[in-house]
mmCIF file of N, CA and C in Angstrom:
data_model
loop_
_atom_site.group_PDB
_atom_site.id
_atom_site.type_symbol
_atom_site.label_atom_id
_atom_site.label_comp_id
_atom_site.label_asym_id
_atom_site.label_seq_id
_atom_site.Cartn_x
_atom_site.Cartn_y
_atom_site.Cartn_z
ATOM 1 N N UNK A 775 122.770 141.888 126.095
ATOM 2 C CA UNK A 775 121.467 141.952 125.475
ATOM 3 C C UNK A 775 121.189 140.678 124.681
ATOM 4 N N UNK A 776 122.185 140.224 123.955
ATOM 5 C CA UNK A 776 121.999 139.020 123.153
ATOM 6 C C UNK A 776 121.876 137.801 124.079
ATOM 7 N N UNK A 777 122.678 137.767 125.138
ATOM 8 C CA UNK A 777 122.640 136.631 126.055
ATOM 9 C C UNK A 777 121.275 136.515 126.714
ATOM 10 N N UNK A 778 120.671 137.649 127.069
ATOM 11 C CA UNK A 778 119.342 137.616 127.694
ATOM 12 C C UNK A 778 118.296 137.086 126.722
ATOM 13 N N UNK A 779 118.410 137.479 125.460
ATOM 14 C CA UNK A 779 117.459 137.015 124.448
ATOM 15 C C UNK A 779 117.599 135.510 124.218
ATOM 16 N N UNK A 780 118.836 135.041 124.162
ATOM 17 C CA UNK A 780 119.077 133.611 123.961
ATOM 18 C C UNK A 780 118.538 132.805 125.146
ATOM 19 N N UNK A 781 118.779 133.283 126.362
ATOM 20 C CA UNK A 781 118.289 132.572 127.554
ATOM 21 C C UNK A 781 116.768 132.531 127.577
ATOM 22 N N UNK A 782 116.125 133.630 127.188
ATOM 23 C CA UNK A 782 114.657 133.659 127.146
ATOM 24 C C UNK A 782 114.134 132.682 126.097
ATOM 25 N N UNK A 783 114.799 132.606 124.936
ATOM 26 C CA UNK A 783 114.372 131.687 123.882
ATOM 27 C C UNK A 783 114.538 130.231 124.327
ATOM 28 N N UNK A 784 115.625 129.951 125.020
ATOM 29 C CA UNK A 784 115.846 128.588 125.526
ATOM 30 C C UNK A 784 114.770 128.218 126.532
ATOM 31 N N UNK A 785 114.388 129.149 127.373
ATOM 32 C CA UNK A 785 113.351 128.882 128.367
ATOM 33 C C UNK A 785 112.010 128.623 127.704
ATOM 34 N N UNK A 786 111.662 129.417 126.712
ATOM 35 C CA UNK A 786 110.384 129.224 126.006
ATOM 36 C C UNK A 786 110.378 127.883 125.281
ATOM 37 N N UNK A 787 111.502 127.526 124.647
ATOM 38 C CA UNK A 787 111.583 126.238 123.954
ATOM 39 C C UNK A 787 111.457 125.089 124.950
ATOM 40 N N UNK A 788 112.089 125.196 126.099
ATOM 41 C CA UNK A 788 111.991 124.154 127.115
ATOM 42 C C UNK A 788 110.585 124.005 127.659
ATOM 43 N N UNK A 789 109.906 125.129 127.865
ATOM 44 C CA UNK A 789 108.516 125.054 128.328
ATOM 45 C C UNK A 789 107.619 124.421 127.282
ATOM 46 N N UNK A 790 107.913 124.661 125.994
ATOM 47 C CA UNK A 790 107.145 124.015 124.922
ATOM 48 C C UNK A 790 107.360 122.505 124.931
ATOM 49 N N UNK A 791 108.587 122.084 125.114
ATOM 50 C CA UNK A 791 108.882 120.647 125.189
ATOM 51 C C UNK A 791 108.201 120.040 126.411
ATOM 52 N N UNK A 792 108.183 120.769 127.511
ATOM 53 C CA UNK A 792 107.521 120.275 128.721
ATOM 54 C C UNK A 792 106.020 120.127 128.490
ATOM 55 N N UNK A 793 105.419 121.053 127.745
ATOM 56 C CA UNK A 793 103.981 120.958 127.449
ATOM 57 C C UNK A 793 103.688 119.732 126.593
ATOM 58 N N UNK A 794 104.531 119.470 125.606
ATOM 59 C CA UNK A 794 104.335 118.285 124.751
ATOM 60 C C UNK A 794 104.495 117.016 125.573
ATOM 61 N N UNK A 795 105.461 117.015 126.470
ATOM 62 C CA UNK A 795 105.688 115.841 127.322
ATOM 63 C C UNK A 795 104.507 115.627 128.259
ATOM 64 N N UNK A 796 103.940 116.699 128.787
ATOM 65 C CA UNK A 796 102.759 116.574 129.658
ATOM 66 C C UNK A 796 101.557 116.080 128.863
ATOM 67 N N UNK A 797 101.447 116.484 127.604
ATOM 68 C CA UNK A 797 100.349 116.021 126.755
ATOM 69 C C UNK A 797 100.429 114.508 126.553
ATOM 70 N N UNK A 798 101.624 113.962 126.586
ATOM 71 C CA UNK A 798 101.825 112.512 126.439
ATOM 72 C C UNK A 798 101.676 111.791 127.773
ATOM 73 N N UNK A 799 101.209 112.484 128.783
ATOM 74 C CA UNK A 799 100.919 111.964 130.120
ATOM 75 C C UNK A 799 102.165 111.478 130.856
ATOM 76 N N UNK A 800 103.257 112.152 130.633
ATOM 77 C CA UNK A 800 104.490 111.912 131.396
ATOM 78 C C UNK A 800 104.728 113.150 132.259
ATOM 79 N N UNK A 801 103.908 113.259 133.296
ATOM 80 C CA UNK A 801 103.871 114.480 134.082
ATOM 81 C C UNK A 801 105.145 114.709 134.902
ATOM 82 N N UNK A 802 105.701 113.668 135.440
ATOM 83 C CA UNK A 802 106.917 113.820 136.238
ATOM 84 C C UNK A 802 108.062 114.336 135.366
ATOM 85 N N UNK A 803 108.216 113.734 134.201
ATOM 86 C CA UNK A 803 109.263 114.178 133.280
ATOM 87 C C UNK A 803 108.985 115.598 132.786
ATOM 88 N N UNK A 804 107.728 115.918 132.528
ATOM 89 C CA UNK A 804 107.363 117.264 132.064
ATOM 90 C C UNK A 804 107.677 118.308 133.128
ATOM 91 N N UNK A 805 107.415 117.975 134.375
ATOM 92 C CA UNK A 805 107.718 118.911 135.460
ATOM 93 C C UNK A 805 109.215 119.137 135.579
ATOM 94 N N UNK A 806 109.975 118.078 135.426
ATOM 95 C CA UNK A 806 111.437 118.198 135.501
ATOM 96 C C UNK A 806 111.970 119.046 134.346
ATOM 97 N N UNK A 807 111.441 118.850 133.143
ATOM 98 C CA UNK A 807 111.871 119.640 131.981
ATOM 99 C C UNK A 807 111.511 121.104 132.187
ATOM 100 N N UNK A 808 110.329 121.360 132.721
ATOM 101 C CA UNK A 808 109.916 122.745 132.983
ATOM 102 C C UNK A 808 110.855 123.396 133.999
ATOM 103 N N UNK A 809 111.250 122.658 135.005
ATOM 104 C CA UNK A 809 112.158 123.208 136.013
ATOM 105 C C UNK A 809 113.504 123.566 135.380
ATOM 106 N N UNK A 810 114.034 122.675 134.568
ATOM 107 C CA UNK A 810 115.307 122.973 133.904
ATOM 108 C C UNK A 810 115.182 124.149 132.941
ATOM 109 N N UNK A 811 114.053 124.262 132.261
ATOM 110 C CA UNK A 811 113.907 125.344 131.287
ATOM 111 C C UNK A 811 113.711 126.700 131.950
ATOM 112 N N UNK A 812 113.291 126.752 133.195
ATOM 113 C CA UNK A 812 113.130 128.024 133.889
ATOM 114 C C UNK A 812 114.441 128.554 134.479
ATOM 115 N N UNK A 813 115.472 127.719 134.564
ATOM 116 C CA UNK A 813 116.755 128.148 135.137
ATOM 117 C C UNK A 813 117.389 129.291 134.334
ATOM 118 N N UNK A 814 117.504 129.215 132.989
ATOM 119 C CA UNK A 814 118.104 130.352 132.262
ATOM 120 C C UNK A 814 117.322 131.656 132.437
ATOM 121 N N UNK A 815 116.003 131.579 132.462
ATOM 122 C CA UNK A 815 115.192 132.779 132.659
ATOM 123 C C UNK A 815 115.436 133.376 134.047
ATOM 124 N N UNK A 816 115.550 132.524 135.049
ATOM 125 C CA UNK A 816 115.845 132.999 136.397
ATOM 126 C C UNK A 816 117.220 133.639 136.492
ATOM 127 N N UNK A 817 118.199 133.074 135.794
ATOM 128 C CA UNK A 817 119.541 133.665 135.797
ATOM 129 C C UNK A 817 119.554 135.046 135.151
ATOM 130 N N UNK A 818 118.770 135.210 134.085
ATOM 131 C CA UNK A 818 118.677 136.523 133.444
ATOM 132 C C UNK A 818 118.012 137.518 134.376
ATOM 133 N N UNK A 819 116.945 137.106 135.039
ATOM 134 C CA UNK A 819 116.188 138.018 135.892
ATOM 135 C C UNK A 819 116.978 138.441 137.136
ATOM 136 N N UNK A 820 117.855 137.586 137.632
ATOM 137 C CA UNK A 820 118.646 137.941 138.820
ATOM 138 C C UNK A 820 119.890 138.745 138.462
ATOM 139 N N UNK A 821 120.262 138.813 137.213
ATOM 140 C CA UNK A 821 121.429 139.589 136.811
ATOM 141 C C UNK A 821 122.701 138.777 136.725
ATOM 142 N N UNK A 822 122.618 137.500 136.925
ATOM 143 C CA UNK A 822 123.811 136.655 136.872
ATOM 144 C C UNK A 822 124.396 136.639 135.460
ATOM 145 N N UNK A 823 123.549 136.598 134.457
ATOM 146 C CA UNK A 823 124.026 136.545 133.072
ATOM 147 C C UNK A 823 124.779 137.829 132.730
ATOM 148 N N UNK A 824 124.255 138.955 133.151
ATOM 149 C CA UNK A 824 124.939 140.227 132.900
ATOM 150 C C UNK A 824 126.289 140.265 133.614
ATOM 151 N N UNK A 825 126.318 139.773 134.866
ATOM 152 C CA UNK A 825 127.566 139.751 135.625
ATOM 153 C C UNK A 825 128.600 138.862 134.944
ATOM 154 N N UNK A 826 128.155 137.692 134.455
ATOM 155 C CA UNK A 826 129.075 136.771 133.777
ATOM 156 C C UNK A 826 129.600 137.401 132.496
ATOM 157 N N UNK A 827 128.725 138.073 131.763
ATOM 158 C CA UNK A 827 129.164 138.720 130.522
ATOM 159 C C UNK A 827 130.170 139.825 130.824
ATOM 160 N N UNK A 828 129.941 140.600 131.882
ATOM 161 C CA UNK A 828 130.892 141.652 132.251
ATOM 162 C C UNK A 828 132.211 141.057 132.725
ATOM 163 N N UNK A 829 132.140 139.967 133.428
ATOM 164 C CA UNK A 829 133.341 139.332 133.949
ATOM 165 C C UNK A 829 134.163 138.700 132.832
ATOM 166 N N UNK A 830 133.497 138.126 131.843
ATOM 167 C CA UNK A 830 134.201 137.433 130.768
ATOM 168 C C UNK A 830 135.063 138.372 129.941
ATOM 169 N N UNK A 831 134.691 139.646 129.860
ATOM 170 C CA UNK A 831 135.442 140.582 129.032
ATOM 171 C C UNK A 831 136.269 141.566 129.862
ATOM 172 N N UNK A 832 136.492 141.267 131.147
ATOM 173 C CA UNK A 832 137.248 142.153 132.023
ATOM 174 C C UNK A 832 138.641 141.584 132.278
ATOM 175 N N UNK A 833 139.706 142.324 131.945
ATOM 176 C CA UNK A 833 141.055 141.823 132.220
ATOM 177 C C UNK A 833 141.337 141.684 133.719
ATOM 178 N N UNK A 834 140.745 142.549 134.527
ATOM 179 C CA UNK A 834 140.938 142.445 135.973
ATOM 180 C C UNK A 834 140.349 141.137 136.499
ATOM 181 N N UNK A 835 139.192 140.765 135.985
ATOM 182 C CA UNK A 835 138.574 139.506 136.415
ATOM 183 C C UNK A 835 139.443 138.317 136.019
ATOM 184 N N UNK A 836 140.012 138.343 134.826
ATOM 185 C CA UNK A 836 140.872 137.237 134.396
ATOM 186 C C UNK A 836 142.146 137.176 135.227
ATOM 187 N N UNK A 837 142.672 138.341 135.613
ATOM 188 C CA UNK A 837 143.835 138.345 136.500
ATOM 189 C C UNK A 837 143.468 137.743 137.859
ATOM 190 N N UNK A 838 142.262 138.054 138.344
ATOM 191 C CA UNK A 838 141.796 137.472 139.602
ATOM 192 C C UNK A 838 141.671 135.957 139.512
ATOM 193 N N UNK A 839 141.164 135.467 138.364
ATOM 194 C CA UNK A 839 141.087 134.019 138.184
ATOM 195 C C UNK A 839 142.485 133.404 138.139
ATOM 196 N N UNK A 840 143.445 134.122 137.572
ATOM 197 C CA UNK A 840 144.828 133.636 137.560
ATOM 198 C C UNK A 840 145.403 133.535 138.964
ATOM 199 N N UNK A 841 145.117 134.543 139.804
ATOM 200 C CA UNK A 841 145.592 134.511 141.187
ATOM 201 C C UNK A 841 144.941 133.354 141.945
ATOM 202 N N UNK A 842 143.642 133.154 141.731
ATOM 203 C CA UNK A 842 142.963 132.019 142.376
ATOM 204 C C UNK A 842 143.552 130.689 141.911
ATOM 205 N N UNK A 843 143.879 130.588 140.630
ATOM 206 C CA UNK A 843 144.505 129.367 140.116
ATOM 207 C C UNK A 843 145.872 129.127 140.730
ATOM 208 N N UNK A 844 146.649 130.192 140.896
ATOM 209 C CA UNK A 844 147.967 130.055 141.529
ATOM 210 C C UNK A 844 147.830 129.610 142.977
ATOM 211 N N UNK A 845 146.840 130.168 143.688
ATOM 212 C CA UNK A 845 146.624 129.764 145.079
ATOM 213 C C UNK A 845 146.223 128.300 145.156
ATOM 214 N N UNK A 846 145.356 127.872 144.249
ATOM 215 C CA UNK A 846 144.929 126.464 144.222
ATOM 216 C C UNK A 846 146.130 125.562 143.924
ATOM 217 N N UNK A 847 146.972 125.979 142.978
ATOM 218 C CA UNK A 847 148.146 125.185 142.628
ATOM 219 C C UNK A 847 149.089 125.037 143.820
ATOM 220 N N UNK A 848 149.328 126.132 144.542
ATOM 221 C CA UNK A 848 150.197 126.056 145.712
ATOM 222 C C UNK A 848 149.610 125.162 146.790
ATOM 223 N N UNK A 849 148.311 125.271 147.004
ATOM 224 C CA UNK A 849 147.662 124.428 148.003
ATOM 225 C C UNK A 849 147.790 122.955 147.642
ATOM 226 N N UNK A 850 147.534 122.605 146.396
ATOM 227 C CA UNK A 850 147.612 121.207 145.975
ATOM 228 C C UNK A 850 149.060 120.700 146.003
ATOM 229 N N UNK A 851 150.015 121.568 145.736
ATOM 230 C CA UNK A 851 151.418 121.167 145.811
ATOM 231 C C UNK A 851 151.800 120.801 147.244
ATOM 232 N N UNK A 852 151.358 121.618 148.201
ATOM 233 C CA UNK A 852 151.677 121.289 149.593
ATOM 234 C C UNK A 852 151.003 120.000 150.014
ATOM 235 N N UNK A 853 149.793 119.741 149.525
ATOM 236 C CA UNK A 853 149.112 118.481 149.848
ATOM 237 C C UNK A 853 149.877 117.290 149.280
ATOM 238 N N UNK A 854 150.383 117.430 148.061
ATOM 239 C CA UNK A 854 151.138 116.336 147.442
ATOM 240 C C UNK A 854 152.429 116.064 148.204
ATOM 241 N N UNK A 855 153.103 117.117 148.653
ATOM 242 C CA UNK A 855 154.337 116.937 149.421
ATOM 243 C C UNK A 855 154.031 116.248 150.745
ATOM 244 N N UNK A 856 152.939 116.642 151.410
ATOM 245 C CA UNK A 856 152.569 115.988 152.667
ATOM 246 C C UNK A 856 152.282 114.514 152.451
ATOM 247 N N UNK A 857 151.622 114.188 151.371
ATOM 248 C CA UNK A 857 151.315 112.778 151.100
ATOM 249 C C UNK A 857 152.574 111.990 150.834
ATOM 250 N N UNK A 858 153.523 112.580 150.123
ATOM 251 C CA UNK A 858 154.774 111.875 149.858
ATOM 252 C C UNK A 858 155.553 111.613 151.112
ATOM 253 N N UNK A 859 155.518 112.566 152.022
ATOM 254 C CA UNK A 859 156.223 112.392 153.285
ATOM 255 C C UNK A 859 155.477 111.451 154.210
ATOM 256 N N UNK A 860 154.225 111.186 153.922
ATOM 257 C CA UNK A 860 153.418 110.323 154.771
ATOM 258 C C UNK A 860 152.788 111.065 155.925
ATOM 259 N N UNK A 861 152.799 112.390 155.879
ATOM 260 C CA UNK A 861 152.207 113.182 156.946
ATOM 261 C C UNK A 861 150.876 113.716 156.449
ATOM 262 N N UNK A 862 149.801 113.352 157.134
ATOM 263 C CA UNK A 862 148.481 113.846 156.767
ATOM 264 C C UNK A 862 147.858 114.525 157.976
ATOM 265 N N UNK A 863 146.697 115.075 157.768
ATOM 266 C CA UNK A 863 145.990 115.722 158.870
ATOM 267 C C UNK A 863 145.647 114.734 159.965
ATOM 268 N N UNK A 864 145.326 113.507 159.590
ATOM 269 C CA UNK A 864 145.011 112.481 160.592
ATOM 270 C C UNK A 864 146.244 112.159 161.433
ATOM 271 N N UNK A 865 147.409 112.105 160.765
ATOM 272 C CA UNK A 865 148.640 111.823 161.501
ATOM 273 C C UNK A 865 148.939 112.927 162.511
ATOM 274 N N UNK A 866 148.740 114.182 162.099
ATOM 275 C CA UNK A 866 148.994 115.292 163.019
ATOM 276 C C UNK A 866 148.037 115.243 164.199
ATOM 277 N N UNK A 867 146.764 114.899 163.954
ATOM 278 C CA UNK A 867 145.798 114.806 165.053
ATOM 279 C C UNK A 867 146.165 113.676 166.008
ATOM 280 N N UNK A 868 146.598 112.537 165.457
ATOM 281 C CA UNK A 868 147.002 111.415 166.310
ATOM 282 C C UNK A 868 148.222 111.771 167.146
ATOM 283 N N UNK A 869 149.179 112.457 166.544
ATOM 284 C CA UNK A 869 150.386 112.841 167.274
ATOM 285 C C UNK A 869 150.049 113.814 168.385
ATOM 286 N N UNK A 870 149.160 114.749 168.100
ATOM 287 C CA UNK A 870 148.767 115.716 169.130
ATOM 288 C C UNK A 870 148.029 115.020 170.264
ATOM 289 N N UNK A 871 147.156 114.070 169.925
ATOM 290 C CA UNK A 871 146.416 113.337 170.954
ATOM 291 C C UNK A 871 147.353 112.452 171.777
ATOM 292 N N UNK A 872 148.330 111.840 171.128
ATOM 293 C CA UNK A 872 149.249 110.967 171.871
ATOM 294 C C UNK A 872 150.141 111.777 172.803
ATOM 295 N N UNK A 873 150.509 112.998 172.414
ATOM 296 C CA UNK A 873 151.299 113.843 173.315
ATOM 297 C C UNK A 873 150.489 114.209 174.543
ATOM 298 N N UNK A 874 149.198 114.517 174.335
ATOM 299 C CA UNK A 874 148.349 114.883 175.472
ATOM 300 C C UNK A 874 148.127 113.680 176.387
ATOM 301 N N UNK A 875 147.960 112.484 175.812
ATOM 302 C CA UNK A 875 147.749 111.283 176.612
ATOM 303 C C UNK A 875 149.028 110.853 177.324
ATOM 304 N N UNK A 876 150.167 111.110 176.714
ATOM 305 C CA UNK A 876 151.431 110.654 177.298
ATOM 306 C C UNK A 876 151.755 111.417 178.573
ATOM 307 N N UNK A 877 151.285 112.609 178.705
ATOM 308 C CA UNK A 877 151.602 113.403 179.900
ATOM 309 C C UNK A 877 150.710 113.003 181.061
ATOM 310 N N UNK A 878 149.411 113.073 180.904
ATOM 311 C CA UNK A 878 148.513 112.872 182.041
ATOM 312 C C UNK A 878 148.360 111.408 182.472
ATOM 313 N N UNK A 879 147.976 110.467 181.605
ATOM 314 C CA UNK A 879 147.756 109.104 182.090
ATOM 315 C C UNK A 879 149.026 108.429 182.590
ATOM 316 N N UNK A 880 150.151 108.685 182.002
ATOM 317 C CA UNK A 880 151.377 108.033 182.453
ATOM 318 C C UNK A 880 151.764 108.514 183.842
ATOM 319 N N UNK A 881 151.505 109.780 184.122
ATOM 320 C CA UNK A 881 151.849 110.306 185.442
ATOM 321 C C UNK A 881 150.898 109.786 186.506
ATOM 322 N N UNK A 882 149.651 109.518 186.147
ATOM 323 C CA UNK A 882 148.654 109.079 187.115
ATOM 324 C C UNK A 882 148.609 107.563 187.274
ATOM 325 N N UNK A 883 149.262 106.803 186.381
ATOM 326 C CA UNK A 883 149.197 105.345 186.442
ATOM 327 C C UNK A 883 150.069 104.830 187.584
ATOM 328 N N UNK A 884 149.578 103.825 188.337
ATOM 329 C CA UNK A 884 150.394 103.276 189.419
ATOM 330 C C UNK A 884 151.534 102.426 188.861
ATOM 331 N N UNK A 885 152.642 102.394 189.565
ATOM 332 C CA UNK A 885 153.748 101.554 189.125
ATOM 333 C C UNK A 885 153.437 100.111 189.506
ATOM 334 N N UNK A 886 153.809 99.172 188.640
ATOM 335 C CA UNK A 886 153.405 97.781 188.828
ATOM 336 C C UNK A 886 154.464 96.921 189.495
ATOM 337 N N UNK A 887 155.667 97.229 189.528
ATOM 338 C CA UNK A 887 156.671 96.415 190.223
ATOM 339 C C UNK A 887 156.892 95.068 189.560
ATOM 340 N N UNK A 888 157.751 94.212 190.164
ATOM 341 C CA UNK A 888 158.118 92.934 189.577
ATOM 342 C C UNK A 888 157.040 91.879 189.718
ATOM 343 N N UNK A 889 156.225 91.918 190.765
ATOM 344 C CA UNK A 889 155.255 90.858 190.993
ATOM 345 C C UNK A 889 154.141 90.808 189.957
ATOM 346 N N UNK A 890 153.902 91.857 189.261
ATOM 347 C CA UNK A 890 152.805 91.898 188.305
ATOM 348 C C UNK A 890 153.189 91.354 186.941
ATOM 349 N N UNK A 891 154.469 91.206 186.645
ATOM 350 C CA UNK A 891 154.880 90.717 185.332
ATOM 351 C C UNK A 891 154.743 89.202 185.274
ATOM 352 N N UNK A 892 154.308 88.650 184.174
ATOM 353 C CA UNK A 892 154.214 87.192 184.060
ATOM 354 C C UNK A 892 155.603 86.569 184.001
ATOM 355 N N UNK A 893 155.684 85.342 184.442
ATOM 356 C CA UNK A 893 156.962 84.627 184.442
ATOM 357 C C UNK A 893 157.384 84.345 183.011
ATOM 358 N N UNK A 894 158.667 84.460 182.753
ATOM 359 C CA UNK A 894 159.183 84.228 181.404
ATOM 360 C C UNK A 894 159.238 82.735 181.138
ATOM 361 N N UNK A 895 158.822 82.370 179.931
ATOM 362 C CA UNK A 895 158.878 80.962 179.547
ATOM 363 C C UNK A 895 160.240 80.647 178.976
ATOM 364 N N UNK A 896 160.730 79.444 179.229
ATOM 365 C CA UNK A 896 162.019 79.085 178.617
ATOM 366 C C UNK A 896 161.854 78.934 177.107
ATOM 367 N N UNK A 897 162.883 79.289 176.386
ATOM 368 C CA UNK A 897 162.842 79.191 174.928
ATOM 369 C C UNK A 897 162.856 77.725 174.512
ATOM 370 N N UNK A 898 162.121 77.422 173.468
ATOM 371 C CA UNK A 898 162.051 76.048 172.970
ATOM 372 C C UNK A 898 163.354 75.704 172.256
ATOM 373 N N UNK A 899 163.797 74.449 172.366
ATOM 374 C CA UNK A 899 165.030 74.060 171.671
ATOM 375 C C UNK A 899 164.823 74.086 170.167
ATOM 376 N N UNK A 900 165.878 74.462 169.460
ATOM 377 C CA UNK A 900 165.787 74.522 168.005
ATOM 378 C C UNK A 900 165.877 73.112 167.418
ATOM 379 N N UNK A 901 165.085 72.923 166.409
ATOM 380 C CA UNK A 901 165.086 71.613 165.756
ATOM 381 C C UNK A 901 166.281 71.536 164.810
ATOM 382 N N UNK A 902 166.867 70.377 164.729
ATOM 383 C CA UNK A 902 167.993 70.178 163.816
ATOM 384 C C UNK A 902 167.502 69.402 162.625
ATOM 385 N N UNK A 903 168.130 69.596 161.518
ATOM 386 C CA UNK A 903 167.744 68.873 160.323
ATOM 387 C C UNK A 903 166.972 69.787 159.380
ATOM 388 N N UNK A 904 166.338 69.153 158.389
ATOM 389 C CA UNK A 904 165.665 69.927 157.361
ATOM 390 C C UNK A 904 164.280 70.406 157.799
ATOM 391 N N UNK A 905 163.617 69.739 158.730
ATOM 392 C CA UNK A 905 162.275 70.130 159.160
ATOM 393 C C UNK A 905 162.344 71.178 160.247
ATOM 394 N N UNK A 906 161.382 72.092 160.277
ATOM 395 C CA UNK A 906 161.327 73.098 161.325
ATOM 396 C C UNK A 906 160.074 72.860 162.142
ATOM 397 N N UNK A 907 160.170 73.098 163.423
ATOM 398 C CA UNK A 907 159.019 72.894 164.297
ATOM 399 C C UNK A 907 158.273 74.209 164.468
ATOM 400 N N UNK A 908 157.087 74.149 165.039
ATOM 401 C CA UNK A 908 156.275 75.335 165.267
ATOM 402 C C UNK A 908 156.928 76.248 166.290
ATOM 403 N N UNK A 909 157.626 75.673 167.289
ATOM 404 C CA UNK A 909 158.293 76.479 168.308
ATOM 405 C C UNK A 909 159.435 77.279 167.690
ATOM 406 N N UNK A 910 160.097 76.707 166.696
ATOM 407 C CA UNK A 910 161.182 77.410 166.026
ATOM 408 C C UNK A 910 160.650 78.602 165.233
ATOM 409 N N UNK A 911 159.468 78.459 164.655
ATOM 410 C CA UNK A 911 158.881 79.548 163.877
ATOM 411 C C UNK A 911 158.555 80.748 164.756
ATOM 412 N N UNK A 912 158.162 80.497 165.996
ATOM 413 C CA UNK A 912 157.747 81.584 166.871
ATOM 414 C C UNK A 912 158.865 82.106 167.758
ATOM 415 N N UNK A 913 160.024 81.495 167.730
ATOM 416 C CA UNK A 913 161.109 81.952 168.611
ATOM 417 C C UNK A 913 161.580 83.349 168.215
ATOM 418 N N UNK A 914 161.627 83.647 166.933
ATOM 419 C CA UNK A 914 162.030 84.985 166.496
ATOM 420 C C UNK A 914 161.015 86.033 166.950
ATOM 421 N N UNK A 915 159.750 85.687 166.851
ATOM 422 C CA UNK A 915 158.702 86.616 167.268
ATOM 423 C C UNK A 915 158.773 86.851 168.766
ATOM 424 N N UNK A 916 159.012 85.772 169.541
ATOM 425 C CA UNK A 916 159.135 85.925 170.990
ATOM 426 C C UNK A 916 160.323 86.808 171.350
ATOM 427 N N UNK A 917 161.414 86.685 170.629
ATOM 428 C CA UNK A 917 162.596 87.513 170.892
ATOM 429 C C UNK A 917 162.314 88.975 170.636
ATOM 430 N N UNK A 918 161.576 89.276 169.588
ATOM 431 C CA UNK A 918 161.233 90.658 169.277
ATOM 432 C C UNK A 918 160.308 91.228 170.350
ATOM 433 N N UNK A 919 159.325 90.413 170.774
ATOM 434 C CA UNK A 919 158.391 90.877 171.800
ATOM 435 C C UNK A 919 159.110 91.115 173.125
ATOM 436 N N UNK A 920 160.036 90.248 173.486
ATOM 437 C CA UNK A 920 160.798 90.421 174.727
ATOM 438 C C UNK A 920 161.669 91.669 174.658
ATOM 439 N N UNK A 921 162.214 91.935 173.478
ATOM 440 C CA UNK A 921 163.064 93.093 173.296
ATOM 441 C C UNK A 921 162.282 94.381 173.567
ATOM 442 N N UNK A 922 161.009 94.392 173.183
ATOM 443 C CA UNK A 922 160.171 95.565 173.374
ATOM 444 C C UNK A 922 159.407 95.544 174.706
ATOM 445 N N UNK A 923 159.638 94.536 175.505
ATOM 446 C CA UNK A 923 159.018 94.470 176.842
ATOM 447 C C UNK A 923 157.564 94.048 176.808
ATOM 448 N N UNK A 924 157.194 93.298 175.813
ATOM 449 C CA UNK A 924 155.798 92.847 175.724
ATOM 450 C C UNK A 924 155.704 91.403 176.136
#
């Protein structure tokens, strides 16, 4: 009963402020203030205020909020563990897509044989002394690429 009276008083005060603002020819601002001031009155008329008041003093409702909080905590804990492991929803989707692609396209792809591979280039000689050449810088990279068949 008190909450409904307070909400009605807030709405009337807001409408009064909106009227003063409209008198000063700030119609857009006055309309916005009027809209905000009608929200508490609408909440009272729909019964939301009564429901909130009943919920605030109900031990069963507070127990329900505790259960919801525990569920949220467990959900966020599992998300944190997944992030630490580096496994996310995107990773799972990529893994699932790669498994599906690995079966069908690999089986349907033609085999290329030896003639399709490019000829291997001879490795550049290593430079001696304190200076290093550009070929020496890339020899390690070429070795890694050859190891992986690229």
